[in-house]
mmCIF file of C-alpha atoms in Angstrom:
data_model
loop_
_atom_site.group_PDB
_atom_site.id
_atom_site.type_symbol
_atom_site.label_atom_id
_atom_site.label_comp_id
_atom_site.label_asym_id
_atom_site.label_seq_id
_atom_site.Cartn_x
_atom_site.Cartn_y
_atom_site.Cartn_z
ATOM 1 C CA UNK T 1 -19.904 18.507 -10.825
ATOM 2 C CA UNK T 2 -16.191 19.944 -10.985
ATOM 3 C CA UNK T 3 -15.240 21.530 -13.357
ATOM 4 C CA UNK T 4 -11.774 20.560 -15.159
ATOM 5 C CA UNK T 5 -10.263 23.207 -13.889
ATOM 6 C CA UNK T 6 -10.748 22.703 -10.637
ATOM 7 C CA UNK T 7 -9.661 19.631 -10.071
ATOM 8 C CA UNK T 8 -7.015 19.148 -7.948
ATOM 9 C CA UNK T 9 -3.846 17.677 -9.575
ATOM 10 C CA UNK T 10 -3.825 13.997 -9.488
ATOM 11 C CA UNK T 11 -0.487 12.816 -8.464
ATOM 12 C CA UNK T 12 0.605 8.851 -8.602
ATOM 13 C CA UNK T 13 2.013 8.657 -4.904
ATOM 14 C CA UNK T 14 1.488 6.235 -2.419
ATOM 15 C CA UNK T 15 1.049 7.385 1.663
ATOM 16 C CA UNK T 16 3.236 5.742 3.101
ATOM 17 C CA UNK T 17 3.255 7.736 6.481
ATOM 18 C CA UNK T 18 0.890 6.993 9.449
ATOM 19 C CA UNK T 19 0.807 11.114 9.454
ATOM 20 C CA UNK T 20 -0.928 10.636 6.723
ATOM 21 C CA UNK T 21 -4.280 8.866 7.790
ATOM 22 C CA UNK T 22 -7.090 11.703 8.302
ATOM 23 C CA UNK T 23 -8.842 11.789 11.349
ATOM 24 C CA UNK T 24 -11.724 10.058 10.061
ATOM 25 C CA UNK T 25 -9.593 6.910 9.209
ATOM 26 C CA UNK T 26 -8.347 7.009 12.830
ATOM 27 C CA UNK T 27 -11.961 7.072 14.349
ATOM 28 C CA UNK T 28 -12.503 4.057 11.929
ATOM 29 C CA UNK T 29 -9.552 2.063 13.053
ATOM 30 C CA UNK T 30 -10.368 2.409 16.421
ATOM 31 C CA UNK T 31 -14.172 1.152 15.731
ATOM 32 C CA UNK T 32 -12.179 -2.031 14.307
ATOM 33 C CA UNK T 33 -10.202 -2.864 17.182
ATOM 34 C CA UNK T 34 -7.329 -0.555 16.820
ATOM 35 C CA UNK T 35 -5.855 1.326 20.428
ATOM 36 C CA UNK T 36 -2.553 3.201 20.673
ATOM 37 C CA UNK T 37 -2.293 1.986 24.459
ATOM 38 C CA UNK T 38 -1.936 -1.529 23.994
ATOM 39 C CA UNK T 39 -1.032 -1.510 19.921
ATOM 40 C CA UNK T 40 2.683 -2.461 20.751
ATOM 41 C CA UNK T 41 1.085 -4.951 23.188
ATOM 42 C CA UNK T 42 -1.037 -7.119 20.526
ATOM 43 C CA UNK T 43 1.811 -6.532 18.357
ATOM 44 C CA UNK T 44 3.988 -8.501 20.216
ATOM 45 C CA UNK T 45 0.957 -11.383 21.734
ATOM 46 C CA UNK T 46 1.071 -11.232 17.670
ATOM 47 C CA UNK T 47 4.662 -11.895 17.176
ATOM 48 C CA UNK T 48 5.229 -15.151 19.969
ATOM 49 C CA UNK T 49 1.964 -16.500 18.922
ATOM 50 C CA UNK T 50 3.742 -16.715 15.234
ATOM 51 C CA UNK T 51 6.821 -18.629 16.660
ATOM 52 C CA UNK T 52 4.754 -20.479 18.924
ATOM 53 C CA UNK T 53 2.809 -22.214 15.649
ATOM 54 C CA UNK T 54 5.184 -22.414 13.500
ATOM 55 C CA UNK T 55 2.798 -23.013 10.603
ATOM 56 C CA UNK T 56 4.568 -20.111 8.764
ATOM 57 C CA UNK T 57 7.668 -18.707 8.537
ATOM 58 C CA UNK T 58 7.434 -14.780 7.921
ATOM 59 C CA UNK T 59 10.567 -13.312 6.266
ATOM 60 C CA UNK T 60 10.082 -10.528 8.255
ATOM 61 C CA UNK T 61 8.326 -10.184 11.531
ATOM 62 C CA UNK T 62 8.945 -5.891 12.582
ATOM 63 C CA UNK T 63 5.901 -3.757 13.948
ATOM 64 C CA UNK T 64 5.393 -2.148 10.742
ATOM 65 C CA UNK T 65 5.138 -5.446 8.779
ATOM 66 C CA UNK T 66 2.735 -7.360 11.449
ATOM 67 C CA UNK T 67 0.872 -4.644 12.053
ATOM 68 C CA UNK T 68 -1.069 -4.887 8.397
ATOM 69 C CA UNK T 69 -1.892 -8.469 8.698
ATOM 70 C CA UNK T 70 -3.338 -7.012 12.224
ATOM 71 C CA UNK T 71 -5.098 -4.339 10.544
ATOM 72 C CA UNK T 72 -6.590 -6.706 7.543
ATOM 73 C CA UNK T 73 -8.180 -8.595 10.507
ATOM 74 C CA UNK T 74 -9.321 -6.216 12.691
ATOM 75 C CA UNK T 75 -6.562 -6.644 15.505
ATOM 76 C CA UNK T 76 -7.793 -10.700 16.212
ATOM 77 C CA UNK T 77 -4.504 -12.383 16.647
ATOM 78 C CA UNK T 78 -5.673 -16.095 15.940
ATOM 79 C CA UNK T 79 -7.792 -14.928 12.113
ATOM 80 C CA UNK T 80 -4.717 -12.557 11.288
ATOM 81 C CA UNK T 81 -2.393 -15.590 12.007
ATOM 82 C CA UNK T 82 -4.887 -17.551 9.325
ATOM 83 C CA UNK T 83 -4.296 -14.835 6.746
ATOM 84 C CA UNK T 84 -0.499 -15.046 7.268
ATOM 85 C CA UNK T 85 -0.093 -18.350 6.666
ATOM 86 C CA UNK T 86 -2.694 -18.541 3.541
ATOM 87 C CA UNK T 87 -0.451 -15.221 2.016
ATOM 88 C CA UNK T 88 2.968 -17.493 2.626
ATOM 89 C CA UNK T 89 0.740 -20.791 1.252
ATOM 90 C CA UNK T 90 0.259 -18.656 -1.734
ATOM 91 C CA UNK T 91 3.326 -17.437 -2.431
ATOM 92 C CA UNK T 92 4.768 -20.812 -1.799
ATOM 93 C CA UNK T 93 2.143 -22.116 -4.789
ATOM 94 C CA UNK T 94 2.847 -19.241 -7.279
ATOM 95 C CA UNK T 95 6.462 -18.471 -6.957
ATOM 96 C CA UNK T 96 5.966 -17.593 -10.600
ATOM 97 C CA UNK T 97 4.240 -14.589 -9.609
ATOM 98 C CA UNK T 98 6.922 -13.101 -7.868
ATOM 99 C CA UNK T 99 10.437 -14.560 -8.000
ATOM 100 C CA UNK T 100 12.471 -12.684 -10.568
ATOM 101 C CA UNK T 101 9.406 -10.875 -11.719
ATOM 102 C CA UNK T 102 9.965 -7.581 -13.208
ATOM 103 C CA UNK T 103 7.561 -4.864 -12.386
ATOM 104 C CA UNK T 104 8.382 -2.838 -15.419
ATOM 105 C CA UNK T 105 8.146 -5.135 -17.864
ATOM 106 C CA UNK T 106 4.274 -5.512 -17.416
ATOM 107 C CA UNK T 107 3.932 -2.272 -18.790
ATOM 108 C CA UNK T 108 1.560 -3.942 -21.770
ATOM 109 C CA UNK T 109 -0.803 -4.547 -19.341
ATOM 110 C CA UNK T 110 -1.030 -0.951 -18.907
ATOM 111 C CA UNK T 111 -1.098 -0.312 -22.354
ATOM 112 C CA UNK T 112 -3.947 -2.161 -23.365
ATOM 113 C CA UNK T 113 -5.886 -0.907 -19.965
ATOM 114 C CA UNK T 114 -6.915 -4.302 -18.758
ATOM 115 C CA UNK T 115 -6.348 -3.463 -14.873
ATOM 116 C CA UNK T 116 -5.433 -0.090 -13.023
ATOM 117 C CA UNK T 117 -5.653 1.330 -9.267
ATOM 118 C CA UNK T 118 -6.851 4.613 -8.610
ATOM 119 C CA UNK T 119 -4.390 7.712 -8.085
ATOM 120 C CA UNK T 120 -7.574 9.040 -5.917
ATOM 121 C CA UNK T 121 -9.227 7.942 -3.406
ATOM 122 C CA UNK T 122 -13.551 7.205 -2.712
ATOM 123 C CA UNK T 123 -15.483 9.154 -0.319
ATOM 124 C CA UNK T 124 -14.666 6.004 2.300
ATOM 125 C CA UNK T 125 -10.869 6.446 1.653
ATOM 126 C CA UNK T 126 -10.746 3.265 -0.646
ATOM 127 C CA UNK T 127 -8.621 3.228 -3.770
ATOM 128 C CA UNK T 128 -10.381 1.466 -6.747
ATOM 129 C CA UNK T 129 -9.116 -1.486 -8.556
ATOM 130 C CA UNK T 130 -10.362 -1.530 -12.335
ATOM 131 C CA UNK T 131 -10.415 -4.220 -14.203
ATOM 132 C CA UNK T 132 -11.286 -3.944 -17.790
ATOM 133 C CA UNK T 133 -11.881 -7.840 -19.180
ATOM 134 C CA UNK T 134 -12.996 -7.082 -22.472
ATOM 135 C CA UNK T 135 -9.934 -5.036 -23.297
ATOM 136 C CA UNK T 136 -7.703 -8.439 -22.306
ATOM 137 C CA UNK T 137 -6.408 -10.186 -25.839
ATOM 138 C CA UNK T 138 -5.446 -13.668 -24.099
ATOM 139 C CA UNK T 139 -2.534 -13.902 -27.232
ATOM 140 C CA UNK T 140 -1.174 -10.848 -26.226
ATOM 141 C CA UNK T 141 -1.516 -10.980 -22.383
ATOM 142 C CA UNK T 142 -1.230 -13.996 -19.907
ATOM 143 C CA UNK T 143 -3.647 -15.038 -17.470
ATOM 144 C CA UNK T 144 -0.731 -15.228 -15.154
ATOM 145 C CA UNK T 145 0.654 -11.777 -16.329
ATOM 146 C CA UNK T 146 -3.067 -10.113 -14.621
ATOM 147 C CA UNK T 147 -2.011 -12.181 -11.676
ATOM 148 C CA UNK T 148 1.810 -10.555 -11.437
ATOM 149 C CA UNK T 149 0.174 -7.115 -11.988
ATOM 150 C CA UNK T 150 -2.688 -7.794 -9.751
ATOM 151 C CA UNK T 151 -0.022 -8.846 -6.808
ATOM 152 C CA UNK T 152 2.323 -5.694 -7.339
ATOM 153 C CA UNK T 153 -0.868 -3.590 -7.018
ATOM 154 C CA UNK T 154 -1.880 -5.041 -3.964
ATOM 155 C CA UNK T 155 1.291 -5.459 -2.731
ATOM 156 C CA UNK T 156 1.667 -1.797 -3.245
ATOM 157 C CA UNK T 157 -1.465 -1.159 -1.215
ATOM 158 C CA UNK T 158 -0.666 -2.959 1.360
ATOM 159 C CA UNK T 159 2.232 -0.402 2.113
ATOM 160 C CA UNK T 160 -0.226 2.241 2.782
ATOM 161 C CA UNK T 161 -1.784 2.907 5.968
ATOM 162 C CA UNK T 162 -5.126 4.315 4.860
ATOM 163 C CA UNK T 163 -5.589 1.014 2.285
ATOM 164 C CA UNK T 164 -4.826 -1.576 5.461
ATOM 165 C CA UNK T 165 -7.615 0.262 7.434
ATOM 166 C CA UNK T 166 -10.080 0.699 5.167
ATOM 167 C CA UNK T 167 -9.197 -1.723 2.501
ATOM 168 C CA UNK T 168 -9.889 -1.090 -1.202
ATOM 169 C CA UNK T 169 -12.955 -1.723 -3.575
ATOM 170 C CA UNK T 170 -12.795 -3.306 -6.936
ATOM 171 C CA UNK T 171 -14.883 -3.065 -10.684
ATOM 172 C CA UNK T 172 -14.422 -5.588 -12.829
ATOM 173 C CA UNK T 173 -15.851 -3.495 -15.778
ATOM 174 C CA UNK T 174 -16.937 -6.776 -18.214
ATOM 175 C CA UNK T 175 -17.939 -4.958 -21.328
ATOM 176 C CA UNK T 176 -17.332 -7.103 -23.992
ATOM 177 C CA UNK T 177 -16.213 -9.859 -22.465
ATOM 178 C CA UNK T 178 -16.540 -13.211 -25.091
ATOM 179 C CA UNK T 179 -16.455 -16.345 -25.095
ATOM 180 C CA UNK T 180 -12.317 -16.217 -25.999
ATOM 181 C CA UNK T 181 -12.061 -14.933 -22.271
ATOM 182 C CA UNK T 182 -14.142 -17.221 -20.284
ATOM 183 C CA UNK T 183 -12.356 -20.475 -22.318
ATOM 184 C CA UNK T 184 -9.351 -18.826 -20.013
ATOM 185 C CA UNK T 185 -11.379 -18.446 -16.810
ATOM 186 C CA UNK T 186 -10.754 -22.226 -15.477
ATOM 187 C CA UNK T 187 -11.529 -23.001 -11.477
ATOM 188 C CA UNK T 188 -8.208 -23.030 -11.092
ATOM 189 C CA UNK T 189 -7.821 -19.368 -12.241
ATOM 190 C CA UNK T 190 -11.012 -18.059 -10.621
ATOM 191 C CA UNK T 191 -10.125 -19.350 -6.987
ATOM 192 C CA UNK T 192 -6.739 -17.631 -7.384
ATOM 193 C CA UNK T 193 -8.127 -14.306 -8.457
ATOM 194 C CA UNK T 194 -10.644 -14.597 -4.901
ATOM 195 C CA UNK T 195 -7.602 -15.456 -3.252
ATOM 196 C CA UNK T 196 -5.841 -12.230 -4.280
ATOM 197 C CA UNK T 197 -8.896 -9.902 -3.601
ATOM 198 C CA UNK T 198 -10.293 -11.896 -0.518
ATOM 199 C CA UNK T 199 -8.534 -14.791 1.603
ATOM 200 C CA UNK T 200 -4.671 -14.441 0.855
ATOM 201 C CA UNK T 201 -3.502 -10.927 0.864
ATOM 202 C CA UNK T 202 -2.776 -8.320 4.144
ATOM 203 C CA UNK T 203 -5.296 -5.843 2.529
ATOM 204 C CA UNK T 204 -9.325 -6.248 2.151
ATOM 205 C CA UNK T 205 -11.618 -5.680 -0.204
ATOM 206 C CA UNK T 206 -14.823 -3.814 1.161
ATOM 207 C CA UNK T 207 -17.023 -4.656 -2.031
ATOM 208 C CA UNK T 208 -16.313 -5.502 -5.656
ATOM 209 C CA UNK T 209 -18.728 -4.395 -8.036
ATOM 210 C CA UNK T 210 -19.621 -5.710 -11.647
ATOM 211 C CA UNK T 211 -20.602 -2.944 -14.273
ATOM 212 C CA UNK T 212 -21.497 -3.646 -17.802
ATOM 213 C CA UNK T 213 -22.027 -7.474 -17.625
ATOM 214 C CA UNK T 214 -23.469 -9.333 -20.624
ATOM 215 C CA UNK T 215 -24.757 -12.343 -20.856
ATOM 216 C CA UNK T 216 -21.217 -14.293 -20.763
ATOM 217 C CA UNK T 217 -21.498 -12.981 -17.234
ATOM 218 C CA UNK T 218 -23.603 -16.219 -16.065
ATOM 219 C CA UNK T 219 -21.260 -18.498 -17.912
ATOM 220 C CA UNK T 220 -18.079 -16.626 -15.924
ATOM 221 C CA UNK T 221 -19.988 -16.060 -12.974
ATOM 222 C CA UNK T 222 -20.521 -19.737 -12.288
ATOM 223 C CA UNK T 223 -16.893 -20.709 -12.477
ATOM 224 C CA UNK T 224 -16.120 -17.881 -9.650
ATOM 225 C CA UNK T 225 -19.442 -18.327 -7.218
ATOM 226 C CA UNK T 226 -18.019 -21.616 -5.397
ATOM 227 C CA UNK T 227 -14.964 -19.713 -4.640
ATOM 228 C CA UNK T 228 -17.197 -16.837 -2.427
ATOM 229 C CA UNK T 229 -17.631 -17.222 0.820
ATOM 230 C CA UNK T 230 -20.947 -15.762 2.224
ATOM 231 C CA UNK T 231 -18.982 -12.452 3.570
ATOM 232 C CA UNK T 232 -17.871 -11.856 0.180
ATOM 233 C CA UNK T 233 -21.010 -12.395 -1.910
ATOM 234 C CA UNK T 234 -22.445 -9.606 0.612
ATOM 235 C CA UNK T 235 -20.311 -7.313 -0.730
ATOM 236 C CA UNK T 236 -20.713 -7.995 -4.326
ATOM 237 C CA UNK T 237 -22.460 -5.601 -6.285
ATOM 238 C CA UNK T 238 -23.768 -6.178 -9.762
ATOM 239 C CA UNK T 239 -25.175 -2.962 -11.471
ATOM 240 C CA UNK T 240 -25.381 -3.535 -15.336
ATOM 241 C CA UNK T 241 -25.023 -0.600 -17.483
ATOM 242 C CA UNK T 242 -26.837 1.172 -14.891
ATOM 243 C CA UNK T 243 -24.267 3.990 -13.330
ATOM 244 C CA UNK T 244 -26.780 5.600 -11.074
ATOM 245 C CA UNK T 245 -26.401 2.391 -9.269
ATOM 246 C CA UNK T 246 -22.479 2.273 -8.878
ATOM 247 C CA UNK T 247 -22.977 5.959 -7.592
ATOM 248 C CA UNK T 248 -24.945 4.418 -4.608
ATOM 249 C CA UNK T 249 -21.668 3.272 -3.362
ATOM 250 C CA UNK T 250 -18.653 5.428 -4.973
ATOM 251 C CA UNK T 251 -19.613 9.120 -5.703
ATOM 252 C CA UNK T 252 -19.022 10.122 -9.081
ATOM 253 C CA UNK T 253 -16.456 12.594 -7.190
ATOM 254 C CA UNK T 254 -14.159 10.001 -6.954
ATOM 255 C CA UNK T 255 -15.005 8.065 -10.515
ATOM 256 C CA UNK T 256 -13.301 7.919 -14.197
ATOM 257 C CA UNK T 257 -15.330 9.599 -15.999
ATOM 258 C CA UNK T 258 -16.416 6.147 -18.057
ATOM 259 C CA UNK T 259 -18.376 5.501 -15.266
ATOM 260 C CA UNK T 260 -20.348 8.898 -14.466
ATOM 261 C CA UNK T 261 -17.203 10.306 -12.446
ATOM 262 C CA UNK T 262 -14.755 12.939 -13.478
ATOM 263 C CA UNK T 263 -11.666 11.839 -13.752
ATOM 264 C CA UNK T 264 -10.016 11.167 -16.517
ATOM 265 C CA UNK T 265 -8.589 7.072 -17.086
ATOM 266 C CA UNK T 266 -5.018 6.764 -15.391
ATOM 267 C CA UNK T 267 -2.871 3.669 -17.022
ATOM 268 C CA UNK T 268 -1.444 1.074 -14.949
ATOM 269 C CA UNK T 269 1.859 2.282 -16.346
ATOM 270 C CA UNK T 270 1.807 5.644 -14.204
ATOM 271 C CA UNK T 271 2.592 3.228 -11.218
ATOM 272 C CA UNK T 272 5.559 1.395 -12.809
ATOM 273 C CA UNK T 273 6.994 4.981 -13.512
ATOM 274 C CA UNK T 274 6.307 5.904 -9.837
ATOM 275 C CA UNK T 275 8.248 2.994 -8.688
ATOM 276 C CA UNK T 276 10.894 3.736 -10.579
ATOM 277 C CA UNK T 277 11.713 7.565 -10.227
ATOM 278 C CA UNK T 278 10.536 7.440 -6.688
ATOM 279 C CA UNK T 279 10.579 4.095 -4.776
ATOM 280 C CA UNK T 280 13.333 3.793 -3.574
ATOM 281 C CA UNK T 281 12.219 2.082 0.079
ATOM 282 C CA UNK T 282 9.194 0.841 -1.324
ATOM 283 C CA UNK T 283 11.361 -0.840 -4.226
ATOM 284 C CA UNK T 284 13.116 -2.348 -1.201
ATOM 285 C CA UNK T 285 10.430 -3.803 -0.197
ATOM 286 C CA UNK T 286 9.044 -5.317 -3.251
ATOM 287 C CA UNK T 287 12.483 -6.662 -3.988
ATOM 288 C CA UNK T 288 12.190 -8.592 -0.535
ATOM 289 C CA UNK T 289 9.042 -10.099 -1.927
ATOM 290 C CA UNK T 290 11.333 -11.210 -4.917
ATOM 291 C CA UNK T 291 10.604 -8.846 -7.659
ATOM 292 C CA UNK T 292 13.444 -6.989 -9.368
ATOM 293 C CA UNK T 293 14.190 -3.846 -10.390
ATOM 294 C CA UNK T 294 17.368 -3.287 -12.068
ATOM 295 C CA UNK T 295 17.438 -2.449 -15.561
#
């Protein structure tokens, strides 16, 4: 195992630059459908099949901005169209979540730990969403504060090259979860959470696992299960208490060290001060979503 010492310096910055997708990412895009030759090509079959529908209205329709719905749906025009118009259904629903939202102030979330996206990256080139339940105090936090923070995460994500290929992996680490939390887990909350981390945003998720459940698990897991579609429950792990397990999938390389890794735990808040000394195009961005920014 590295030692502290060696470790290289973790540094909350998001890769923004195609130049910046190893080799090994490229071979994988290509396996999903990806080809430089006829990219602009699809691009563009992409971009008149979206007027010719009409079921959604993109506020932007550029290369770079099709290009990760594309990618989220491995290059098939007609099921990347479907994701489109489910990520503009969803924002239409939950305007909430976005319009004159402001990034910075969710920095309690990051103070009590209750969700937080790797600086690092796995062995497969995922980042790793962490989401720590029991740590959630429902008086203090809202339900539909983990959904803002959830969205500017993934939205985040979704910038990044590497993270539309490959996609990211979440935990939902559910140590001490009670029965205070479940009372908040309704249907209505459950299907929105699998429509953040499977049907409605331009970024996967390759698995989710579920460490330290208790026996409130059953109660939760029921509310979520109609919600999962069979491709989903495929890729849903459940491994206890039992790290050895998790390390089947992520190598403790690329793990906090709460779960048999080595890194240290990396608050939420790290982001928010990310985006603010150094975002200044990705802030542009986010504020076309509707989020804002000035002080």
């Amino acid at each position: 195992m590295a030692s502290e010492h060696s470790m290289p310096a973790i540094e909350h910055k998001l890769n923004l630059s195609e130049e910046d997708v190893p080799a090994n990412i490229r071979v994988i895009a290509e396996k999903q459908g990806e080809c430089e030759q006829s990219k602009k090509e699809i691009i563009e079959q992409f971009r008149s099949y979206i007027l010719e529908h009409n079921e959604c209205q993109p506020y932007r329709n550029d290369d770079k901005y099709l290009e990760k719905f594309l990618r989220a749906r491995y290059w098939k025009i007609e099921n990347s169209y479907r994701l489109l118009c489910s990520y503009y259904k969803f924002r239409e629903q939950n305007k909430n979540y976005y319009e004159k939202v402001r990034p910075l102030d969710l920095r309690h979330l990051g103070d009590d730990d209750i969700l937080t996206v790797t600086p690092y990256r796995d062995q497969h080139g995922h980042r790793i969403l962490i989401y720590r339940f029991g740590l959630w105090r429902p008086n203090r936090v809202t339900v539909d504060d983990i959904f803002r923070a959830t969205i500017v995460l993934q939205e985040l994500g979704s910038l990044e090259p590497i993270s539309q290929i490959v996609g990211g992996v979440g935990i939902f680490d559910l140590k001490d979860l009670s029965f205070e939390h479940i009372l908040h887990l309704s249907p209505g909350v459950a299907q929105k959470m699998i429509a953040l981390l499977v049907t409605s945003m331009p970024i996967r998720t390759a698995a989710l696992h579920i460490v330290n459940q208790n026996w409130m698990f059953n109660a939760a897991f029921k509310i979520f299960k109609p919600f999962l579609n069979a491709s989903m429950r495929e890729r849903l792990y459940i491994h206890g208490s039992d790290m050895s397990s998790l390390h089947k999938f992520i190598d403790p390389e690329h793990l906090p060290k709460r779960y048999g890794g080595v890194h240290e735990d990396y608050p939420y808040t790290l982001w928010l001060d990310m985006l603010q000394e150094h975002g200044g195009s990705v802030r542009k961005d986010m504020e076309q979503l509707g989020f804002i920014f000035d002080q």
